[in-house]
Coordinates of C-alpha atoms in Angstrom, one line a residue:
M19 CA 19.2 -20.3 33.9
M20 CA 21.1 -17.8 36.1
D21 CA 23.3 -20.7 37.4
V22 CA 24.1 -21.6 33.8
A23 CA 24.9 -18.0 33.0
R24 CA 27.2 -17.6 35.9
L25 CA 29.1 -20.8 35.1
A26 CA 29.5 -19.9 31.5
G27 CA 30.4 -16.3 32.2
V28 CA 27.5 -14.9 30.1
S29 CA 24.2 -13.1 30.6
H30 CA 21.0 -15.0 31.1
Q31 CA 19.7 -13.5 27.8
T32 CA 22.6 -15.3 26.0
V33 CA 21.7 -18.6 27.7
S34 CA 18.1 -18.1 26.5
R35 CA 19.3 -17.4 22.9
V36 CA 21.4 -20.6 23.0
L37 CA 18.4 -22.6 24.2
H38 CA 16.3 -21.2 21.4
E39 CA 19.1 -21.8 18.9
H40 CA 19.1 -18.1 17.9
P41 CA 21.6 -17.3 15.1
N42 CA 23.1 -14.2 16.8
V43 CA 25.4 -16.1 19.2
S44 CA 29.1 -16.9 18.4
E45 CA 30.1 -20.5 18.2
P46 CA 32.6 -20.3 21.1
T47 CA 29.9 -18.7 23.4
R48 CA 27.4 -21.3 22.3
L49 CA 29.9 -24.1 23.2
K50 CA 30.5 -22.6 26.7
V51 CA 26.8 -22.4 27.4
R52 CA 26.2 -25.9 26.2
A53 CA 29.0 -27.2 28.4
A54 CA 27.6 -25.4 31.5
I55 CA 24.1 -26.8 30.7
A56 CA 25.6 -30.3 30.6
E57 CA 27.6 -29.8 33.8
L58 CA 24.6 -28.5 35.7
G59 CA 22.0 -30.9 34.2
Y60 CA 19.8 -27.9 33.4
R61 CA 16.5 -28.5 31.6
P62 CA 14.2 -25.6 30.7
D63 CA 10.6 -25.9 31.9
R64 CA 8.3 -24.0 29.6
T65 CA 5.3 -24.5 31.8
A66 CA 7.1 -23.0 34.8
R67 CA 8.3 -20.1 32.7
A68 CA 4.8 -19.3 31.7
L69 CA 3.6 -19.4 35.3
V70 CA 6.4 -17.1 36.5
T71 CA 6.2 -14.6 33.8
G72 CA 2.5 -14.7 33.3
T73 CA 3.0 -15.2 29.6
S74 CA 2.9 -18.1 27.2
G75 CA 5.5 -19.2 24.6
V76 CA 3.5 -17.3 22.0
I77 CA 4.3 -14.1 20.1
G78 CA 1.4 -12.1 18.8
V79 CA 1.8 -10.6 15.3
V80 CA -0.6 -7.9 13.9
A81 CA -0.3 -7.7 10.1
P82 CA -2.3 -6.3 7.3
N83 CA -4.7 -8.8 5.6
T84 CA -3.1 -8.6 2.2
A85 CA -1.6 -10.7 -0.6
L86 CA 1.0 -8.0 -1.4
Y87 CA 4.4 -9.7 -1.7
G88 CA 6.2 -7.5 0.8
P89 CA 3.9 -7.7 3.9
A90 CA 3.1 -11.4 3.2
S91 CA 6.8 -12.3 2.9
M92 CA 7.6 -10.3 6.1
L93 CA 4.9 -12.3 7.9
N94 CA 6.2 -15.6 6.7
A95 CA 9.7 -14.7 7.8
F96 CA 8.5 -13.7 11.2
E97 CA 6.7 -17.0 11.7
Q98 CA 9.9 -18.9 10.8
A99 CA 12.1 -16.7 13.0
A100 CA 9.8 -17.1 16.0
Q101 CA 9.7 -20.8 15.6
D102 CA 13.5 -21.0 15.3
S103 CA 13.6 -19.2 18.7
G104 CA 11.2 -21.6 20.4
F105 CA 8.0 -19.5 20.1
A106 CA 4.7 -20.1 18.4
V107 CA 3.1 -17.3 16.5
N108 CA -0.5 -16.1 16.8
V109 CA -1.4 -13.9 13.8
G110 CA -4.0 -11.2 14.0
N111 CA -4.8 -10.1 10.4
V112 CA -6.5 -6.7 10.1
R113 CA -8.3 -5.5 7.0
T114 CA -7.3 -1.9 7.5
L115 CA -4.4 -0.7 9.6
D116 CA -6.3 2.0 11.5
E117 CA -6.4 2.7 15.2
R118 CA -9.6 0.7 15.9
S119 CA -8.6 -2.4 14.0
I120 CA -5.1 -2.5 15.5
A121 CA -6.4 -1.9 19.0
H122 CA -8.9 -4.8 18.7
A123 CA -6.2 -7.1 17.4
V124 CA -3.8 -6.1 20.2
E125 CA -6.5 -6.7 22.8
R126 CA -7.2 -10.2 21.5
H127 CA -3.5 -11.0 21.7
L128 CA -3.2 -9.6 25.3
D129 CA -6.2 -11.6 26.3
Q130 CA -4.3 -14.7 25.2
R131 CA -1.3 -13.6 27.4
V132 CA 1.2 -13.5 24.5
A133 CA 4.8 -13.0 25.5
G134 CA 5.2 -10.0 23.2
L135 CA 3.9 -8.2 20.1
V136 CA 5.1 -7.6 16.6
V137 CA 3.2 -5.0 14.5
I138 CA 3.8 -4.8 10.8
A139 CA 2.7 -1.2 10.2
P140 CA 3.7 0.1 6.8
V141 CA 1.0 2.8 6.5
T142 CA 0.5 6.1 8.2
S143 CA -3.0 5.2 9.6
A144 CA -1.4 2.7 12.0
E145 CA 0.7 5.3 13.9
S146 CA -2.0 6.6 16.2
A147 CA -2.8 3.1 17.3
L148 CA 0.8 2.3 18.1
A149 CA 1.2 5.5 20.1
A150 CA -1.8 4.5 22.3
L151 CA -0.4 1.0 23.2
P152 CA 0.6 0.5 26.9
A153 CA 4.2 1.3 27.5
D154 CA 5.0 -2.0 29.3
I155 CA 4.2 -4.4 26.4
P156 CA 7.2 -6.0 24.8
L157 CA 6.8 -4.6 21.3
V158 CA 8.6 -4.3 18.0
T159 CA 7.2 -2.4 15.0
I160 CA 8.1 -3.2 11.4
D161 CA 8.3 -0.5 8.7
G162 CA 6.7 2.1 10.9
D163 CA 7.1 5.8 10.9
P164 CA 10.9 6.5 10.6
H165 CA 10.4 9.7 12.6
R166 CA 8.6 8.1 15.6
S167 CA 10.4 7.1 18.7
S168 CA 9.9 3.3 18.9
T169 CA 11.6 -0.1 18.8
R170 CA 11.6 -0.6 15.1
V171 CA 13.1 -2.7 12.4
T172 CA 12.9 -1.8 8.7
V173 CA 14.3 -2.2 5.3
D174 CA 16.3 0.8 4.2
Q175 CA 13.8 2.0 1.6
V176 CA 15.8 5.1 0.9
A177 CA 19.0 3.1 0.1
G178 CA 17.0 0.8 -2.1
G179 CA 15.5 3.7 -4.1
R180 CA 18.8 5.3 -4.4
A181 CA 20.5 2.1 -5.6
A182 CA 17.9 1.5 -8.3
T183 CA 18.1 5.1 -9.6
E184 CA 21.9 5.1 -9.5
H185 CA 22.0 1.9 -11.5
L186 CA 20.0 3.4 -14.3
L187 CA 22.0 6.6 -14.3
A188 CA 25.2 4.6 -14.5
A189 CA 23.9 2.9 -17.6
G190 CA 23.9 6.3 -19.2
H191 CA 20.3 7.5 -18.9
E192 CA 20.0 11.3 -18.5
T193 CA 17.1 11.0 -16.0
V194 CA 14.9 8.3 -14.4
W195 CA 11.2 8.4 -14.1
H196 CA 9.5 6.9 -11.0
L197 CA 6.2 5.0 -10.6
S198 CA 5.6 5.1 -6.8
G199 CA 3.4 3.1 -4.5
P200 CA 0.6 4.7 -2.5
Q201 CA 1.6 7.9 -0.7
D202 CA 0.3 6.7 2.7
W203 CA 2.9 3.9 2.7
F204 CA 6.2 4.6 4.5
D205 CA 7.9 2.1 2.1
A206 CA 6.7 4.0 -0.9
N207 CA 7.8 7.4 0.5
G208 CA 11.2 6.1 1.4
R209 CA 11.8 4.8 -2.2
V210 CA 10.7 8.2 -3.6
R211 CA 13.2 9.9 -1.3
G212 CA 16.0 7.6 -2.5
W213 CA 15.0 8.3 -6.1
E214 CA 15.0 12.0 -5.6
E215 CA 18.3 12.0 -3.7
A216 CA 20.1 10.0 -6.4
L217 CA 18.9 12.3 -9.2
R218 CA 19.7 15.5 -7.3
A219 CA 23.2 14.2 -6.4
A220 CA 23.7 13.7 -10.2
G221 CA 22.6 17.3 -10.8
V222 CA 19.3 16.2 -12.4
E223 CA 15.9 17.7 -11.5
P224 CA 13.4 14.8 -10.9
P225 CA 10.7 14.5 -13.6
P226 CA 7.0 14.4 -12.5
L227 CA 6.2 11.6 -10.0
L228 CA 3.7 9.0 -11.0
I229 CA 1.5 7.3 -8.4
G230 CA 0.3 3.7 -8.4
D231 CA -1.3 1.3 -5.9
W232 CA 1.2 -1.6 -6.0
S233 CA -0.9 -3.5 -8.5
A234 CA 0.1 -4.7 -12.0
E235 CA -3.0 -2.9 -13.3
S236 CA -1.7 0.5 -12.0
G237 CA 1.6 -0.2 -13.7
Y238 CA -0.2 -1.0 -16.9
R239 CA -2.3 2.2 -16.6
N240 CA 0.7 4.4 -16.0
G241 CA 2.7 2.5 -18.6
K242 CA 0.4 3.5 -21.3
L243 CA 1.1 7.2 -20.5
L244 CA 4.9 6.7 -20.3
A245 CA 4.9 4.8 -23.6
R246 CA 3.7 7.9 -25.4
L247 CA 6.6 10.1 -24.1
P248 CA 9.6 9.6 -26.3
E249 CA 11.9 11.3 -23.8
V250 CA 11.3 8.4 -21.3
T251 CA 14.2 6.0 -21.4
A252 CA 14.4 4.7 -17.8
V253 CA 11.8 3.9 -15.2
F254 CA 12.2 2.8 -11.5
T255 CA 8.9 1.2 -10.3
G256 CA 8.0 1.0 -6.7
N257 CA 7.5 -2.7 -6.8
D258 CA 7.8 -5.7 -9.2
H259 CA 4.0 -6.1 -9.8
M260 CA 3.7 -2.5 -11.2
A261 CA 6.8 -3.3 -13.3
L262 CA 4.9 -6.3 -14.8
G263 CA 2.0 -4.1 -15.8
L264 CA 4.4 -1.5 -17.2
L265 CA 6.2 -4.1 -19.3
R266 CA 2.9 -5.1 -20.9
A267 CA 1.9 -1.5 -21.7
L268 CA 5.2 -0.8 -23.3
N269 CA 5.1 -4.0 -25.3
E270 CA 1.6 -3.1 -26.6
Q271 CA 2.8 0.3 -27.7
G272 CA 5.9 -1.1 -29.4
R273 CA 8.4 0.3 -26.9
R274 CA 11.1 -2.4 -26.5
V275 CA 12.7 -3.2 -23.1
P276 CA 15.6 -2.6 -22.6
T277 CA 16.6 -1.4 -26.0
E278 CA 14.3 1.7 -25.8
I279 CA 13.3 1.8 -22.1
S280 CA 15.1 0.3 -19.1
I281 CA 13.2 -0.7 -16.0
V282 CA 14.2 -1.5 -12.4
G283 CA 11.6 -2.9 -9.9
F284 CA 11.6 -3.5 -6.2
D285 CA 10.9 -6.7 -4.0
D286 CA 12.4 -9.4 -6.3
V287 CA 9.3 -11.5 -6.4
P288 CA 9.9 -15.1 -7.3
Q289 CA 8.6 -14.5 -10.8
A290 CA 10.9 -11.5 -11.5
A291 CA 13.6 -13.6 -13.1
Y292 CA 11.0 -15.0 -15.5
Y293 CA 9.6 -11.7 -16.7
T294 CA 10.2 -10.7 -20.3
P295 CA 12.9 -9.5 -20.1
P296 CA 14.1 -10.8 -16.7
L297 CA 13.7 -7.9 -14.3
T298 CA 16.5 -6.0 -12.5
T299 CA 15.1 -5.3 -9.1
V300 CA 15.9 -4.4 -5.5
R301 CA 15.7 -7.4 -3.0
P302 CA 14.8 -6.7 0.6
D303 CA 16.1 -9.2 3.1
F304 CA 12.9 -10.1 4.9
V305 CA 14.6 -12.9 6.8
A306 CA 17.2 -10.5 8.3
V307 CA 14.4 -8.1 9.3
A308 CA 12.5 -10.8 11.0
R309 CA 15.5 -12.1 12.9
A310 CA 16.4 -8.7 14.1
G311 CA 12.8 -8.1 15.2
I312 CA 12.7 -11.3 17.1
D313 CA 16.1 -10.6 18.7
M314 CA 14.9 -7.2 19.9
L315 CA 11.6 -8.7 21.2
L316 CA 13.3 -11.6 23.0
T317 CA 15.6 -9.1 24.9
Q318 CA 12.5 -7.3 26.2
I319 CA 10.7 -10.6 27.1
E320 CA 13.7 -12.1 28.9
T321 CA 14.7 -9.0 30.8
G322 CA 11.1 -7.9 31.6
T323 CA 12.0 -4.4 30.6
A324 CA 9.8 -1.9 28.7
P325 CA 10.6 -1.3 25.1
T326 CA 13.5 1.1 24.6
V327 CA 14.0 3.3 21.5
A328 CA 16.2 1.1 19.3
R329 CA 16.3 0.8 15.5
R330 CA 17.8 -1.7 13.1
V331 CA 17.9 -0.9 9.4
I332 CA 18.5 -3.7 6.9
T333 CA 20.1 -2.6 3.6
P334 CA 18.5 -4.3 0.5
T335 CA 20.5 -5.7 -2.4
L336 CA 20.3 -4.7 -6.1
I337 CA 19.7 -7.8 -8.3
T338 CA 20.9 -7.1 -11.9
R339 CA 19.2 -8.9 -14.8
E340 CA 18.4 -8.0 -18.4
S341 CA 15.9 -5.1 -18.1
V342 CA 18.5 -2.4 -18.1
A343 CA 20.7 -1.2 -21.0
P344 CA 22.3 2.0 -22.2
P345 CA 19.8 4.5 -23.8
P346 CA 19.3 4.6 -27.6
S347 CA 21.2 7.8 -27.8
L348 CA 24.4 6.2 -26.6
R349 CA 24.1 3.1 -28.7
H350 CA 23.5 5.1 -31.8
A351 CA 26.3 7.6 -31.2

C-alpha cells in the first residue's frame, strides 16, 4: 500500500479510501491511485492486515436498543457506510445508555478484536462511560455531549430548532410554543436552545416549555393542553411522532391545522408527508453523519493513532409542507 501511495503521490490513507470506495476522494485522485494499483499489481490481503494490526475488518457499534426513528436511522446509516468502506458491523444494543451497560458492550466488542468503535450516545447517562474508555481505542461518538472533548459527529440540533422556529415566525406568528423531548437527551436540549435563540433574536420572550418523551402519546397529552389555549397559534415539536399525537389532540378539540394552529416537527419520518395535513419538519442527514463518522474512524484505524479531538457538525434541512400557514389574525385583517 505504501508503494502504491508513493507512485500515486498520495497518502496511504487515501489509498485505503480508494480501495474501500469511500466517497470522500476526488475523481482525479481516485484515477491516479487506480492506475498505480494496476501498474504495481497490488492486491489487498485482508487476512494479512488483520494479523499485522491485531484487528478484524469489523467495526463495533454501541447503540440504544430503541425503535425511535432517529437512533434507529442512524444505526442503519452506519451499517451501510461501514459496508461501503469494506467493513462489517457488529452491533451491541444496550437497553439503557449507562456506564455499566456501555462498558459491558465495549468489552464484548474488544474481545472480538474489532478495528474500532462507534458509540451512539444521545443521552447524558452515557458520558461517564465514554470518559472511562481506554485512550488508545479508535473511537467516534455520535450525538454526545457537545461540551466534552472527544472525536464526535452530530446533527446541528441548534440550527434545526432555530430553522423550525424562524419558519413559523416568518409566517407571521407572534410567538412559537415548543414541545421538547426528554431533558436528558442532548438532541432535545439542542433543539430547545435553537428555539429560544430564534425567539429572542426576534425580540420575543419564549413561552413556557412543554416536555414530552418522544412518543405520539406524549404529543397527544400535551396537545390537549395546548388546544385549550386560544393564544397558541404555532407549535414546534421536538420530533414527528409527538407532532402526530398533537395533530390528533387538536383535531379532537376542533382546532384546525394550519388555519388555526401551525405545526413544525423534526426528523422527517417516512410517514410525515402523509400526515393530515402533510407535516413541515426538519430533516437530519443521517447518511452524512454516518459517512463522516466512518471517515474519522478509518483515519484512526489506518494511521494507528489515538483519537484526536475533532468534530463534524451536519446541518439539517427544513422540509416545507402544508402544516404551516399565517395566523388567523393576519388572514382576518
